[in-house]
Coordinates of C-alpha atoms (C1' of nucleotides) in Angstrom, one line a residue:
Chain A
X1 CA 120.8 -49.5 52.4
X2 CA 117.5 -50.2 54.3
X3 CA 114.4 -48.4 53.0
X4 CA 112.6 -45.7 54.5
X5 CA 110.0 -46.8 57.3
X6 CA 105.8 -46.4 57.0
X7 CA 103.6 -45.3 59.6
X8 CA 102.8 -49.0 60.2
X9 CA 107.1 -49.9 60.8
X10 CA 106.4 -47.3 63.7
X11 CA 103.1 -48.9 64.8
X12 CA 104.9 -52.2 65.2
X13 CA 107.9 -50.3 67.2
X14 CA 105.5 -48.4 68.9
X15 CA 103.8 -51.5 70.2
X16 CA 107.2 -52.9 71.4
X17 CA 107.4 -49.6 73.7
X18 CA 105.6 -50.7 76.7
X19 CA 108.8 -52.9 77.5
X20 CA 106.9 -56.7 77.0
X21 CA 108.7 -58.7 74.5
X22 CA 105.7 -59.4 71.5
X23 CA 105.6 -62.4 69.3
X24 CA 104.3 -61.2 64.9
X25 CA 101.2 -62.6 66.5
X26 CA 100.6 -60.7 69.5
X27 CA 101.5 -57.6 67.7
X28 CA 98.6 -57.9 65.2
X29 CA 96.5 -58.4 68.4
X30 CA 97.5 -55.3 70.3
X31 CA 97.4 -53.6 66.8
X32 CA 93.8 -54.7 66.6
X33 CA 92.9 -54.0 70.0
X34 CA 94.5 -50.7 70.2
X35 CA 95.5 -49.0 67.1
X36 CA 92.4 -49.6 65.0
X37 CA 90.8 -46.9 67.3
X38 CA 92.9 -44.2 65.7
X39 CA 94.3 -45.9 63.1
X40 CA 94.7 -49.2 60.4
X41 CA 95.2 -52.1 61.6
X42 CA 98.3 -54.1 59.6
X43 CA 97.5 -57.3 58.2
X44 CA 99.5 -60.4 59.8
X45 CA 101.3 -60.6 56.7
X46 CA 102.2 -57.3 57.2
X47 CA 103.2 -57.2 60.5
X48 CA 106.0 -60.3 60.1
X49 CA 107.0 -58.1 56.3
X50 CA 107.9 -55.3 58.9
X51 CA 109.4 -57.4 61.3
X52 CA 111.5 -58.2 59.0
X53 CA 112.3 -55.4 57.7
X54 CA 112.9 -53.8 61.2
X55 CA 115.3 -56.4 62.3
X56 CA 117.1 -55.8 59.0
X57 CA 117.8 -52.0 60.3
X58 CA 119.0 -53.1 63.8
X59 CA 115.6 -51.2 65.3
X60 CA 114.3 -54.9 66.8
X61 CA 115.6 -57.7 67.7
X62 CA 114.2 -61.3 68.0
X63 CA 114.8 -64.3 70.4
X64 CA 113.4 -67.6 70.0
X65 CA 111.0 -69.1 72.5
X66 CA 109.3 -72.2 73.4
X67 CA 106.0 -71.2 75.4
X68 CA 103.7 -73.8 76.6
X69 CA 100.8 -73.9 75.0
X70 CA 102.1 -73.0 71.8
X71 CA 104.4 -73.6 68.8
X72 CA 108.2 -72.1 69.0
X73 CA 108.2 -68.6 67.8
X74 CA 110.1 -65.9 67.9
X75 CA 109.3 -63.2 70.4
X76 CA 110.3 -59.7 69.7
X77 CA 111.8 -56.4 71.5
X78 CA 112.8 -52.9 70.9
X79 CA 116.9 -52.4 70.7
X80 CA 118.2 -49.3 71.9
X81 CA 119.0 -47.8 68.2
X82 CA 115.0 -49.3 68.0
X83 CA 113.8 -46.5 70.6
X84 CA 115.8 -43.8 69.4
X85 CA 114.2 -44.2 66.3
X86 CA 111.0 -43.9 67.7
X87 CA 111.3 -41.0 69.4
X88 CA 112.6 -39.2 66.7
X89 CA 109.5 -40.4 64.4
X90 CA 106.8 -39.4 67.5
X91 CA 108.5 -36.2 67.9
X92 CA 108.4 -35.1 63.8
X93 CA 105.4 -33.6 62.6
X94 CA 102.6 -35.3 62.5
X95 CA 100.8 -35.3 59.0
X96 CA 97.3 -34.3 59.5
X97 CA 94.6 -37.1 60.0
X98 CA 93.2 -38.8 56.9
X99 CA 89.5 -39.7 56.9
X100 CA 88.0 -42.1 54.3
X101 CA 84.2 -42.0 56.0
X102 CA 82.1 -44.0 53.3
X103 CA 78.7 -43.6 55.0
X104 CA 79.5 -39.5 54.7
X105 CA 80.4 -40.5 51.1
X106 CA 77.1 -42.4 50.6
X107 CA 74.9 -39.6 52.0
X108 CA 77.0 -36.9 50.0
X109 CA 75.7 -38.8 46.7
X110 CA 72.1 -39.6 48.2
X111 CA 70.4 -37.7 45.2
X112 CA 71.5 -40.7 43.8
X113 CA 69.4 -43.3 46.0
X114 CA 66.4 -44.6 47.2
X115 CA 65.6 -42.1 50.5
X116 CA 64.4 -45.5 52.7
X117 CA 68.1 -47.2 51.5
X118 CA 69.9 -44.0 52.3
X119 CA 68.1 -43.8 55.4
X120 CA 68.8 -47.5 56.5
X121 CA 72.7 -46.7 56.2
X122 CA 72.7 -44.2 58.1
X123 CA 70.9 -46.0 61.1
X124 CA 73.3 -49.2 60.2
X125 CA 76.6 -46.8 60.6
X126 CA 74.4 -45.4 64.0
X127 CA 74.5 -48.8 65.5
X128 CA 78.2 -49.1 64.5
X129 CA 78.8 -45.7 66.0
X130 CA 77.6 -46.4 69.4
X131 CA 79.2 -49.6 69.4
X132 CA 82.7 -48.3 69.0
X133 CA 82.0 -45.7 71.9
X134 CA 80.7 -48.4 74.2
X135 CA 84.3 -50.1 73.5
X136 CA 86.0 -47.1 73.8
X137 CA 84.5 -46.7 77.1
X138 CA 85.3 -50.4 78.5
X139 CA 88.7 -49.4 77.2
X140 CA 88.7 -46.3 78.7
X141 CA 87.7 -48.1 82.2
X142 CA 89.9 -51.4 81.8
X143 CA 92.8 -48.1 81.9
X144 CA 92.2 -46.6 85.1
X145 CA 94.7 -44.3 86.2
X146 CA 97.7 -46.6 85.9
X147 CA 100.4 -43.8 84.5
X148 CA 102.2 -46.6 82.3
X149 CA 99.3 -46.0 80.1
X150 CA 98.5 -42.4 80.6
X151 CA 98.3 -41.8 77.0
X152 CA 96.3 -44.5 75.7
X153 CA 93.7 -43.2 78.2
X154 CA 94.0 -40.0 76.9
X155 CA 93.6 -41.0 73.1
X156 CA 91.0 -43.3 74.5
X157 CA 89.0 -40.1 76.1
X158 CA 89.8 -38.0 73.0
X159 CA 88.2 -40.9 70.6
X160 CA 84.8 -41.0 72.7
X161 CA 84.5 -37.6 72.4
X162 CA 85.5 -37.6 68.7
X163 CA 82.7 -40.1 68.2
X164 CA 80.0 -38.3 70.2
X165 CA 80.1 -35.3 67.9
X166 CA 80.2 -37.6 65.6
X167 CA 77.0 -39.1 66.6
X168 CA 75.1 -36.1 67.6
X169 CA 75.8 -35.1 64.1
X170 CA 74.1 -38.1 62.7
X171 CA 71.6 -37.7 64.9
X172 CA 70.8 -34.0 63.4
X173 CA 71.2 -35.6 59.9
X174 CA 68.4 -38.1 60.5
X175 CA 66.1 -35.6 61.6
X176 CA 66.4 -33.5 58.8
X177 CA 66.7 -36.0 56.1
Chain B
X1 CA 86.3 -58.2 31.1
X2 CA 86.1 -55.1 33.0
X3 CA 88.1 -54.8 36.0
X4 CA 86.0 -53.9 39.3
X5 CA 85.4 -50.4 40.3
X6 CA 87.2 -49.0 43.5
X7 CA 85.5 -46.1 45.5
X8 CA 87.9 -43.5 43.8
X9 CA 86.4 -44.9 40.4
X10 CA 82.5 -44.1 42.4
X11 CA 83.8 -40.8 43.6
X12 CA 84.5 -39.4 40.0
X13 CA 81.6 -41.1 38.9
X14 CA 79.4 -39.2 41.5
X15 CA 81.1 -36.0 40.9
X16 CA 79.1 -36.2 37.4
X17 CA 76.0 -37.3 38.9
X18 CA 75.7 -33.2 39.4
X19 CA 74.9 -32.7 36.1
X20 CA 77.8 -30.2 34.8
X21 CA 79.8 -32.4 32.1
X22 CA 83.4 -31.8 33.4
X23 CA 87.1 -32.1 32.3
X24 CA 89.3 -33.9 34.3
X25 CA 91.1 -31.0 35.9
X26 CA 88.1 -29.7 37.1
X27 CA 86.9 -33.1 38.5
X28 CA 90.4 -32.9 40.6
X29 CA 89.1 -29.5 41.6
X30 CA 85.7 -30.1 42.7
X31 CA 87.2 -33.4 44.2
X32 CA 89.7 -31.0 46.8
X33 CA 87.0 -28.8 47.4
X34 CA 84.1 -31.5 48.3
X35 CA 85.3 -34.7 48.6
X36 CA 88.4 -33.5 50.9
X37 CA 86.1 -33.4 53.8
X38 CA 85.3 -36.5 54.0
X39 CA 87.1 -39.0 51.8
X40 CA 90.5 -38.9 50.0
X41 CA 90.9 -36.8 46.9
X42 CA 92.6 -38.6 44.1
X43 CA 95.5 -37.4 42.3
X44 CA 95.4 -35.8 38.8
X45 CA 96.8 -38.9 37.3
X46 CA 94.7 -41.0 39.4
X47 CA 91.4 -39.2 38.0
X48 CA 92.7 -39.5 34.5
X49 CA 92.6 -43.4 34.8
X50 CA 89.7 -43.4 36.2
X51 CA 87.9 -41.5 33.4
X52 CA 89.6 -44.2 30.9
X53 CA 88.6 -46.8 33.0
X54 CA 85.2 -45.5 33.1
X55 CA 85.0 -44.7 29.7
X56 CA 85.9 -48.3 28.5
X57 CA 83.4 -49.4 31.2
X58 CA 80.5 -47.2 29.2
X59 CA 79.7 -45.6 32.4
X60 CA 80.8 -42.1 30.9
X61 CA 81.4 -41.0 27.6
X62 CA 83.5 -38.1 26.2
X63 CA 83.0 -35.1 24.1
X64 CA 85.8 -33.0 23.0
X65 CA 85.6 -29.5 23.6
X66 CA 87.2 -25.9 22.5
X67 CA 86.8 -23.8 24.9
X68 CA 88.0 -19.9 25.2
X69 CA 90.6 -19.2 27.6
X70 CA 91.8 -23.3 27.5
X71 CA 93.7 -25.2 25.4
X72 CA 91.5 -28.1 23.7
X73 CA 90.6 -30.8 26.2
X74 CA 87.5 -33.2 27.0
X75 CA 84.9 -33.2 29.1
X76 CA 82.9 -35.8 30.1
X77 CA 79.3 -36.6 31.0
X78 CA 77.8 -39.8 32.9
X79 CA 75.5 -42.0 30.9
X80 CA 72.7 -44.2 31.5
X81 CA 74.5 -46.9 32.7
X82 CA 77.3 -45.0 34.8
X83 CA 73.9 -43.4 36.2
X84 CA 72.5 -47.1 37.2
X85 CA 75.8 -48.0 38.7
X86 CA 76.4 -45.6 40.5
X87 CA 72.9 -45.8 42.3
X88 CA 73.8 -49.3 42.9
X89 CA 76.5 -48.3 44.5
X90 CA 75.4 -46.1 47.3
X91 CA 72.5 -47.9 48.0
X92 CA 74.9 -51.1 48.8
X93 CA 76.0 -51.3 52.4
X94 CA 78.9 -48.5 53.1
X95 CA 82.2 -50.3 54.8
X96 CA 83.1 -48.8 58.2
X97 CA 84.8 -45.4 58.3
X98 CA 88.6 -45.6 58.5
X99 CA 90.5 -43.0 60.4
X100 CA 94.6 -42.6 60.2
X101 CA 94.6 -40.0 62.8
X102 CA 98.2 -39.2 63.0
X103 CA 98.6 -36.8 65.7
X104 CA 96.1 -39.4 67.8
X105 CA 98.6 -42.0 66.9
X106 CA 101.6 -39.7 68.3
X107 CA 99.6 -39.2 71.5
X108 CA 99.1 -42.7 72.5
X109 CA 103.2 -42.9 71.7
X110 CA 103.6 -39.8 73.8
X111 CA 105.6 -42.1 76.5
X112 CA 108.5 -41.9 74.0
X113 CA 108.4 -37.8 73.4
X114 CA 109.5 -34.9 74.9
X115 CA 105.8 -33.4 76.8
X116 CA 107.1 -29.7 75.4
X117 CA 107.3 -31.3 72.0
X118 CA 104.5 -33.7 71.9
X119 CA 102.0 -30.5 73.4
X120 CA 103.2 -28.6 70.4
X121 CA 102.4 -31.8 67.9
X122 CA 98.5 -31.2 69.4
X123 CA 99.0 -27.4 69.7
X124 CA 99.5 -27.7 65.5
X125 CA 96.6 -30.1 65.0
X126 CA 94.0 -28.2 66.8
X127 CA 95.3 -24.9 64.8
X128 CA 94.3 -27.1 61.7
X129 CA 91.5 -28.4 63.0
X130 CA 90.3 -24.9 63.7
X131 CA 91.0 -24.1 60.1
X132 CA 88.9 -27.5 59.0
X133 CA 85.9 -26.2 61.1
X134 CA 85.9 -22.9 59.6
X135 CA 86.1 -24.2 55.8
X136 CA 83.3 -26.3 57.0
X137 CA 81.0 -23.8 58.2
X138 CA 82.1 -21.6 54.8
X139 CA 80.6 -24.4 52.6
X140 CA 78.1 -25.3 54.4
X141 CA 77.3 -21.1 54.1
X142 CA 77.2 -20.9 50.6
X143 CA 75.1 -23.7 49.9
X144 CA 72.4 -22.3 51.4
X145 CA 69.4 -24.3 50.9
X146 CA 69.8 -25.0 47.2
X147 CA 67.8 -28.3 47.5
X148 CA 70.0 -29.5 44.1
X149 CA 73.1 -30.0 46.9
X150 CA 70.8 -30.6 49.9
X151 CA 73.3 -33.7 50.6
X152 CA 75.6 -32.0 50.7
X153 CA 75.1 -29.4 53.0
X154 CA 74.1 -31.8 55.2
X155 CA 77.4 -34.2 55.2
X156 CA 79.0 -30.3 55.8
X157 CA 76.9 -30.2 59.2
X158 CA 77.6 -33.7 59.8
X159 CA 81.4 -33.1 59.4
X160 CA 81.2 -29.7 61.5
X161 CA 79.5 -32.0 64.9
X162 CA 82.3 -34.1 64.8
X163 CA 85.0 -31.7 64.6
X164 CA 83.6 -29.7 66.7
X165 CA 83.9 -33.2 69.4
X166 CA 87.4 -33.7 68.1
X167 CA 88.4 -30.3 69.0
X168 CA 86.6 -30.5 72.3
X169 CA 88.2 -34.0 73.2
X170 CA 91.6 -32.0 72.2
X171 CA 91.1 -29.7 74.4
X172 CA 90.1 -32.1 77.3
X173 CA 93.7 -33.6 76.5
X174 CA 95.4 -30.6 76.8
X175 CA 94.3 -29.6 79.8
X176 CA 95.0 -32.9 81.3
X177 CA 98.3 -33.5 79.8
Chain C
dA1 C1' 90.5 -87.8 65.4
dC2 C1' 89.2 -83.4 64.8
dA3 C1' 88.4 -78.5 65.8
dG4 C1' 90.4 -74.4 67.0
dC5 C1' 93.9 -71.5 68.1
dC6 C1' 98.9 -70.3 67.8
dA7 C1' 102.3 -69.1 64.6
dT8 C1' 104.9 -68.0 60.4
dG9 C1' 105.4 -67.0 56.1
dT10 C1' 105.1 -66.6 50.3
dA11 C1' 102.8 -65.1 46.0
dA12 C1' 100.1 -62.4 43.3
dC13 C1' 97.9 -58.4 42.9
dT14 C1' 95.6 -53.7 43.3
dC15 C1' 95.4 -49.1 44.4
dG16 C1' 97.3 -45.1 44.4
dT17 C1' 101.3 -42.1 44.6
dT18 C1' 105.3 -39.2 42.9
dA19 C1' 108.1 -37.8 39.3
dC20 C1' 108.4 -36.8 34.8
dA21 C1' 107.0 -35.1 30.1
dT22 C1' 104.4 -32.1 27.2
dG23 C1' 102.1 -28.3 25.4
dA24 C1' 98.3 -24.5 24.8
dT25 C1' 96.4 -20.1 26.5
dT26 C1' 96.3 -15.8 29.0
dA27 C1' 97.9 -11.9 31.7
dC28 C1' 101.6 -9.1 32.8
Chain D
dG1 C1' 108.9 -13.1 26.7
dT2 C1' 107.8 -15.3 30.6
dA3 C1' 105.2 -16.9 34.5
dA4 C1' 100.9 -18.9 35.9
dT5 C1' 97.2 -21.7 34.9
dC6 C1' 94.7 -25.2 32.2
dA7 C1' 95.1 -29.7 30.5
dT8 C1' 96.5 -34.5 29.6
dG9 C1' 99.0 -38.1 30.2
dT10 C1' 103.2 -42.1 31.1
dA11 C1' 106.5 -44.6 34.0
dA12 C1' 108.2 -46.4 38.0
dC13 C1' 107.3 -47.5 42.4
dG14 C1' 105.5 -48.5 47.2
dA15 C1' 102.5 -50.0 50.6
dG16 C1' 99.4 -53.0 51.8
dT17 C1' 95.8 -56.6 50.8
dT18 C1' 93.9 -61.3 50.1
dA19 C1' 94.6 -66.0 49.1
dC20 C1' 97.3 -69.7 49.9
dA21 C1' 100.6 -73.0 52.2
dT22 C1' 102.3 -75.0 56.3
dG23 C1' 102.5 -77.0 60.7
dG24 C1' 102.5 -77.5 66.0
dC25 C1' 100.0 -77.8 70.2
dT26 C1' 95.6 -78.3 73.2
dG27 C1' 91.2 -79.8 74.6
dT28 C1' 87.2 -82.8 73.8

DNA sequence: ACAGCCATGTAACTCGTTACATGATTAC
DNA sequence: GTAATCATGTAACGAGTTACATGGCTGT
């Protein structure tokens, strides 16, 4: 009996479904370079536990490589039962997004603090905010219009402007604070 | 030896920093109606540990109460200490905000869906979304400007800005989709 | 020879969840 | 009397983290 899959089992899959075969640490990679815009990263641990675990249910399969430059590994790739899968999970409702925004929680409780403290967090998330839009952006461009990736580019535009309401919002909190 | 505090174990902490001494079902209320917005909500059981926990930790202290129209519970109040914490706590540096945007994360896997099915997966987040914005604008209404929940009303306008840029990015999506 | 990256894993642990158990009070 | 709400917990579990362990390959 194999256990139910996570959101990150389908992360991992979903990374397999651009067609290039990904070795546990390429995946964490890509997740890091792509996911963690919209959502959690998996720990390298993590990523070979569902590996694992996804070879176990027939969804992946691996094949050993020797690459130059680097160590054996295994590399892995989607099987067919893998992609079926997949779609099934993309096309089953989606639970609505979670939001754990500590600097909102910090300001929510700012009876609690020193006004020039609060203050500084709020400019320290600022300076965090604009640099995730300016990598959304280079992501955005590095995109184009290539229609293998037409909906990366698409979450991509979505995210920047997520974050620019975002911002202008923190922008209207720090002049009324 | 106490065990460290998580943000959950903060979170029902600052629900007392209000001032009302409250039981433990009505911290789980005021946690779905407030801290919902912005952070995760713990589960009834979840708060109850918390409380213990706290409790052991002398950062709140009990008082049982009889009260009409409720079977005999507790209710509990933040001391001194659980006051000092806490202020510790949001005046050290907030993490990053984490997002597990689900429907985002069905997007950028839209490759492997049906376009009818995956514009209806959007179709059902902005309907929510909507629903978000206006339970946003409805609490940030009936504060008013009581200065006691100034905070407050401001991490409401905060939350409404970026909403109101996920809903337009959404919307950008759908018409280019 | 040593630093740094590529690569794979195990062990211990924490947080938080769901399911379950219990029972008082009030309104109908 | 019975359903809904108020109220408090326990037990079992799951998902994911950090810390640790291991080792090969490349460039300086």
């Amino acid at each position: 009996m194999s256990q139910p899959l996570t959101a990150t089992s389908y992360a991992v899959l979903g990374l397999l479904s651009f067609g290039r075969e990904l070795s546990g640490y390429e995946l964490k990679q890509d997740a890091d370079r792509t996911l963690e815009f919209f959502y959690r990263a998996p720990s390298m641990s993590q990523v070979y536990r569902e590996l694992d675990r996804l070879t176990e249910a027939g969804l992946v399969k691996a094949r050993s490589v020797n690459r130059p430059g680097a160590p054996p590994g295994r590399v892995y790739r989607l099987t067919a039962q893998g992609r079926r899968a997949l779609t099934k999970w993309v096309e089953s409702p989606a639970p609505r997004a979670e939001l754990r925004h500590h600097p909102a929680f910090r300001l929510f409780l700012g009876h609690m603090a020193n006004p020039a403290v609060l203050r500084r967090q709020l400019e320290d998330h600022r300076q965090r905010l604009v640099e995730t839009l300016a990598s959304l952006r280079a992501v955005r461009a590095s995109i184009g219009d290539d229609p293998n990736v037409r909906h990366a580019a698409l979450v991509a535009e979505w995210g920047i402007e997520l974050h620019e309401g975002e911002l202008r919002g923190l922008d209207q909190v720090l002049d009324r604070l």
